[in-house]
Short mmCIF file of C-alpha atoms and ligand atoms in Angstrom, two decimals:
data_model
loop_
_atom_site.label_atom_id
_atom_site.label_comp_id
_atom_site.label_asym_id
_atom_site.label_seq_id
_atom_site.Cartn_x
_atom_site.Cartn_y
_atom_site.Cartn_z
CA MET B 1077 100.44 39.47 6.92
CA ASN B 1078 97.65 39.81 4.36
CA ALA B 1079 96.37 36.61 2.76
CA PRO B 1080 97.44 36.50 -0.91
CA LYS B 1081 94.78 37.51 -3.41
CA PRO B 1082 93.60 34.75 -5.74
CA LEU B 1083 94.71 35.11 -9.36
CA TYR B 1084 91.44 33.56 -10.43
CA GLU B 1085 88.20 32.37 -8.87
CA GLY B 1086 86.29 29.63 -10.65
CA LYS B 1087 83.05 27.89 -9.70
CA ALA B 1088 84.77 25.17 -7.68
CA LYS B 1089 88.32 26.42 -7.09
CA LEU B 1090 90.44 29.44 -6.21
CA ILE B 1091 93.86 29.73 -7.84
CA TYR B 1092 96.63 31.45 -5.84
CA PRO B 1093 100.16 32.45 -6.82
CA THR B 1094 103.18 31.07 -4.94
CA ASP B 1095 106.74 32.37 -4.52
CA ASP B 1096 107.64 30.36 -7.60
CA PRO B 1097 106.07 31.84 -10.77
CA LEU B 1098 106.00 28.37 -12.33
CA VAL B 1099 103.88 26.96 -9.49
CA LEU B 1100 100.28 27.76 -8.48
CA ARG B 1101 98.11 26.65 -5.58
CA ALA B 1102 94.56 25.44 -6.29
CA TYR B 1103 92.15 25.68 -3.34
CA PHE B 1104 89.06 23.45 -3.69
CA LYS B 1105 85.75 24.93 -2.46
CA ASP B 1106 82.56 23.18 -1.31
CA ASP B 1107 80.49 25.31 -3.73
CA ALA B 1108 78.55 23.28 -6.27
CA THR B 1109 76.97 24.56 -9.48
CA ALA B 1110 75.13 22.91 -12.35
CA PHE B 1111 73.43 23.88 -15.61
CA ASN B 1112 75.93 26.68 -16.30
CA ALA B 1113 75.60 27.96 -12.68
CA GLN B 1114 71.80 28.32 -12.86
CA LYS B 1115 71.64 25.83 -9.98
CA LYS B 1116 73.85 26.69 -7.00
CA GLY B 1117 74.50 24.95 -3.70
CA SER B 1118 77.17 23.47 -1.53
CA ILE B 1119 78.26 19.91 -0.79
CA THR B 1120 79.82 19.44 2.66
CA ASP B 1121 83.53 18.54 2.45
CA LYS B 1122 83.42 18.41 -1.36
CA GLY B 1123 86.59 20.52 -1.55
CA GLU B 1124 88.61 18.01 0.47
CA ILE B 1125 87.10 15.01 -1.30
CA ASN B 1126 87.65 16.35 -4.83
CA CYS B 1127 91.15 17.58 -4.05
CA THR B 1128 92.11 14.19 -2.63
CA VAL B 1129 90.45 12.14 -5.40
CA SER B 1130 92.06 14.38 -8.06
CA SER B 1131 95.46 14.06 -6.42
CA TYR B 1132 95.21 10.26 -6.35
CA LEU B 1133 94.12 10.11 -9.98
CA PHE B 1134 96.71 12.59 -11.27
CA ARG B 1135 99.44 10.65 -9.42
CA HIS B 1136 98.14 7.40 -10.86
CA LEU B 1137 98.16 8.88 -14.40
CA GLU B 1138 101.66 10.35 -13.90
CA SER B 1139 102.93 6.89 -12.91
CA ASP B 1140 101.45 5.63 -16.20
CA GLY B 1141 103.46 8.26 -18.12
CA ILE B 1142 100.76 10.89 -18.70
CA ALA B 1143 102.05 14.43 -18.07
CA THR B 1144 99.82 16.38 -15.66
CA HIS B 1145 100.04 19.71 -13.85
CA TRP B 1146 99.89 17.99 -10.43
CA ILE B 1147 102.83 18.49 -8.04
CA ASP B 1148 101.52 17.57 -4.58
CA GLN B 1149 98.70 18.03 -2.05
CA PRO B 1150 100.12 20.10 0.83
CA SER B 1151 96.78 20.17 2.71
CA PRO B 1152 93.38 18.45 2.31
CA ARG B 1153 91.89 21.19 0.12
CA GLU B 1154 95.03 22.38 -1.66
CA MET B 1155 96.90 21.09 -4.65
CA ARG B 1156 100.18 22.56 -5.90
CA VAL B 1157 100.21 22.57 -9.68
CA ARG B 1158 102.48 23.65 -12.51
CA ALA B 1159 101.36 26.97 -14.00
CA VAL B 1160 99.81 26.43 -17.43
CA LYS B 1161 97.99 28.47 -20.03
CA ILE B 1162 94.65 26.69 -20.18
CA VAL B 1163 93.48 25.62 -23.67
CA PRO B 1164 89.87 26.89 -23.71
CA LEU B 1165 88.41 23.49 -24.60
CA GLU B 1166 86.58 20.97 -22.45
CA VAL B 1167 87.39 17.50 -23.73
CA VAL B 1168 84.66 14.99 -22.86
CA VAL B 1169 85.23 11.25 -23.25
CA ARG B 1170 82.15 9.00 -23.21
CA ASN B 1171 81.99 5.23 -22.76
CA ILE B 1172 78.26 4.94 -22.04
CA ALA B 1173 75.49 7.27 -23.24
CA ALA B 1174 74.35 9.77 -20.60
CA GLY B 1175 73.60 13.47 -20.12
CA SER B 1176 73.77 15.76 -23.14
CA LEU B 1177 74.63 12.89 -25.52
CA CYS B 1178 71.22 11.31 -24.79
CA GLN B 1179 69.43 14.66 -25.00
CA GLN B 1180 71.04 15.60 -28.32
CA THR B 1181 70.98 12.23 -30.11
CA GLY B 1182 68.10 10.27 -28.61
CA ILE B 1183 70.45 7.38 -27.73
CA PRO B 1184 68.93 5.83 -24.58
CA LEU B 1185 70.64 6.41 -21.22
CA GLY B 1186 73.03 3.59 -20.35
CA THR B 1187 73.74 2.43 -23.93
CA PRO B 1188 77.38 1.25 -24.11
CA LEU B 1189 79.23 2.95 -26.99
CA GLU B 1190 81.09 0.67 -29.42
CA GLU B 1191 84.13 2.98 -29.24
CA PRO B 1192 84.80 5.80 -26.74
CA LEU B 1193 83.47 9.09 -28.11
CA VAL B 1194 85.56 12.27 -27.75
CA ASP B 1195 83.63 15.57 -27.80
CA PHE B 1196 85.10 19.07 -27.65
CA TYR B 1197 83.26 21.99 -26.03
CA PHE B 1198 84.24 25.66 -26.02
CA LYS B 1199 85.10 26.69 -22.45
CA ASP B 1200 83.05 29.87 -22.37
CA ASP B 1201 80.35 30.40 -19.72
CA ALA B 1202 78.83 33.37 -21.56
CA LEU B 1203 78.21 31.17 -24.61
CA GLY B 1204 77.07 28.22 -22.44
CA ASP B 1205 80.08 25.97 -23.29
CA PRO B 1206 78.82 24.98 -26.79
CA LEU B 1207 79.70 21.70 -28.53
CA LEU B 1208 82.32 22.38 -31.23
CA THR B 1209 83.30 20.65 -34.45
CA ARG B 1210 86.93 20.18 -35.53
CA ASP B 1211 86.43 22.81 -38.24
CA ARG B 1212 84.98 25.30 -35.76
CA ILE B 1213 87.97 24.79 -33.43
CA LEU B 1214 90.27 25.57 -36.38
CA LEU B 1215 88.08 28.49 -37.49
CA MET B 1216 88.23 29.98 -33.98
CA LYS B 1217 92.00 29.24 -33.75
CA VAL B 1218 91.45 27.72 -30.31
CA ALA B 1219 93.81 24.85 -31.18
CA THR B 1220 95.83 23.64 -34.16
CA GLU B 1221 95.16 20.41 -36.11
CA GLU B 1222 98.12 18.83 -34.31
CA GLN B 1223 96.84 19.95 -30.90
CA ILE B 1224 93.34 18.59 -31.60
CA ASP B 1225 94.88 15.20 -32.51
CA GLN B 1226 97.13 15.36 -29.44
CA LEU B 1227 94.21 16.18 -27.12
CA LYS B 1228 92.17 13.31 -28.55
CA THR B 1229 95.03 10.80 -28.25
CA LEU B 1230 95.87 11.89 -24.70
CA SER B 1231 92.21 11.82 -23.62
CA LEU B 1232 91.73 8.29 -24.98
CA MET B 1233 94.86 7.22 -23.06
CA VAL B 1234 93.49 8.82 -19.89
CA ASN B 1235 90.21 7.00 -20.52
CA LYS B 1236 91.98 3.65 -20.82
CA HIS B 1237 93.89 4.14 -17.57
CA LEU B 1238 91.02 5.60 -15.57
CA SER B 1239 88.44 3.07 -16.79
CA ALA B 1240 90.74 0.20 -15.76
CA PHE B 1241 91.50 1.85 -12.42
CA PHE B 1242 87.85 2.60 -11.57
CA LYS B 1243 86.93 -0.97 -12.52
CA THR B 1244 89.16 -2.19 -9.68
CA CYS B 1245 87.08 0.09 -7.41
CA ASP B 1246 83.79 -1.48 -8.65
CA ILE B 1247 83.00 1.82 -10.36
CA THR B 1248 82.00 2.22 -14.03
CA LEU B 1249 83.50 5.29 -15.69
CA VAL B 1250 80.55 6.44 -17.82
CA ASP B 1251 82.00 9.75 -19.08
CA PHE B 1252 84.24 12.58 -17.90
CA LYS B 1253 85.54 16.04 -18.78
CA LEU B 1254 89.22 16.97 -19.05
CA GLU B 1255 91.04 20.26 -19.43
CA TYR B 1256 94.57 20.81 -20.66
CA GLY B 1257 97.12 23.59 -20.55
CA LEU B 1258 100.52 24.48 -21.99
CA ASP B 1259 103.40 24.91 -19.53
CA SER B 1260 106.25 27.40 -19.89
CA ASP B 1261 108.08 24.93 -22.19
CA GLY B 1262 105.02 24.54 -24.43
CA GLN B 1263 104.33 21.01 -23.15
CA MET B 1264 100.66 19.94 -23.09
CA LEU B 1265 99.73 18.99 -19.51
CA LEU B 1266 96.52 17.47 -18.21
CA ALA B 1267 95.13 20.14 -15.85
CA ASP B 1268 92.12 21.16 -13.74
CA GLU B 1269 90.64 18.27 -11.70
CA ILE B 1270 89.29 14.73 -12.10
CA SER B 1271 86.62 14.13 -9.50
CA PRO B 1272 82.96 13.20 -8.95
CA ASP B 1273 82.22 16.77 -10.12
CA THR B 1274 83.72 16.11 -13.55
CA CYS B 1275 83.07 12.38 -14.09
CA ARG B 1276 79.93 10.26 -14.27
CA LEU B 1277 80.63 7.32 -11.99
CA TRP B 1278 78.22 4.42 -11.55
CA ASP B 1279 78.47 1.87 -8.75
CA THR B 1280 79.06 -1.41 -10.59
CA LEU B 1281 77.51 -3.29 -7.67
CA GLU B 1282 74.16 -1.44 -8.02
CA THR B 1283 71.66 -1.91 -10.85
CA ASP B 1284 69.08 0.66 -9.72
CA PRO B 1285 69.51 3.67 -12.09
CA GLU B 1286 69.33 6.19 -9.24
CA ARG B 1287 71.14 4.30 -6.49
CA ARG B 1288 74.12 3.53 -8.76
CA VAL B 1289 74.92 7.26 -9.28
CA MET B 1290 78.08 8.33 -7.35
CA ASP B 1291 78.73 11.73 -8.94
CA LYS B 1292 77.41 15.27 -9.45
CA ASP B 1293 74.25 13.96 -11.13
CA ARG B 1294 73.01 13.38 -7.53
CA PHE B 1295 73.21 17.17 -7.07
CA ARG B 1296 72.00 18.04 -10.59
CA LYS B 1297 68.94 15.79 -10.32
CA ASP B 1298 68.24 16.20 -6.57
CA LEU B 1299 68.78 12.50 -5.90
CA GLY B 1300 69.90 13.12 -2.28
CA SER B 1301 72.89 11.62 -0.37
CA VAL B 1302 75.31 13.68 -2.47
CA GLU B 1303 78.04 13.91 0.17
CA GLU B 1304 77.74 10.19 1.01
CA ALA B 1305 78.21 9.30 -2.67
CA TYR B 1306 81.31 11.52 -2.98
CA ARG B 1307 82.68 9.95 0.23
CA ARG B 1308 82.14 6.45 -1.15
CA VAL B 1309 84.11 7.36 -4.29
CA LEU B 1310 86.95 8.72 -2.13
CA ALA B 1311 86.98 5.60 0.09
CA ARG B 1312 87.09 3.23 -2.89
CA VAL B 1313 89.78 5.24 -4.70
CA MET B 1314 91.95 5.40 -1.57
CA ALA B 1315 91.53 1.66 -0.96
CA HIS B 1316 92.72 0.81 -4.47
CA CYS B 1317 95.50 3.29 -5.22
N1 LIG M 1458 81.14 18.02 -17.39
C1 LIG M 1458 81.88 18.83 -16.56
N2 LIG M 1458 81.76 20.21 -16.69
C2 LIG M 1458 80.95 20.77 -17.61
C3 LIG M 1458 80.19 19.93 -18.44
C4 LIG M 1458 80.30 18.56 -18.32
O1 LIG M 1458 82.65 18.35 -15.73
O2 LIG M 1458 80.90 22.01 -17.68
C5 LIG M 1458 81.26 16.55 -17.27
C6 LIG M 1458 80.01 15.91 -16.69
O3 LIG M 1458 80.11 15.77 -15.29
C7 LIG M 1458 80.00 14.55 -17.36
C8 LIG M 1458 80.68 14.81 -18.72
O4 LIG M 1458 81.40 16.02 -18.57
O5 LIG M 1458 80.80 13.64 -16.64
C9 LIG M 1458 79.70 14.92 -19.88
O6 LIG M 1458 78.73 15.91 -19.57
P1 LIG M 1458 77.52 16.19 -20.60
O7 LIG M 1458 78.06 16.76 -21.85
O8 LIG M 1458 76.70 14.96 -20.72
O9 LIG M 1458 76.70 17.37 -19.96
P2 LIG M 1458 75.75 17.40 -18.70
O10 LIG M 1458 74.73 16.33 -18.89
O11 LIG M 1458 76.65 17.14 -17.52
O12 LIG M 1458 75.20 18.80 -18.74
#
């Protein structure tokens, strides 16, 4: 029997159809990219780690009443998910200044934000995922006013739950990126993944600005011990779920 063809291949995942048109299978790869795929590499066992961390976090959020696309994790690198039409926005929630926020505003790295900041980016590799304003989102008809408000409210709820959860793991949730999609009933579901690839996670027990980094910044900035950091996140999440 021929292996099914993926419906879609992204930078970190392959999406396959299943016998049920309402269900898809996401296969997590070890491939790692950064800076809009200008930097490419691979992180050993990343696929398994990110699939497992994402599954734990989606299940945790579901139990807190947040609707996600997650169904189950039939094997270490595979997640069954509800089929959704992805809203082409990356929703970033920030608790502490890091990354592009520091570069674009001059706010020093590590500055705690008085209130969580929600930023929207256009999910478009060719355009380099630009930062959008509310008016540009409406101009482009990427989402309605109501959907923008809904995405912001949901993302702040996710932030509240994940920040509290990671705190129990001695991890500070600095910032993270979420994606959403609409299911066949038009319900907005949290989609994609939540993992050390998509979150900035700092070890609360470490003060050294390089040693505390437990996420993809280790790969982006060549800090070394990338796989070990991802494994430590997995171990702490599994111990506290
Ligand atoms: N992020 C992501 N995918 C992207 C861009 C950002 O998962 O294509 C995550 C990133 O890991 C971080 C947060 O979103 O946790 C904020 O990223 P930022 O805008 O600071 O950009 P970066 O510095 O990562 O380029």
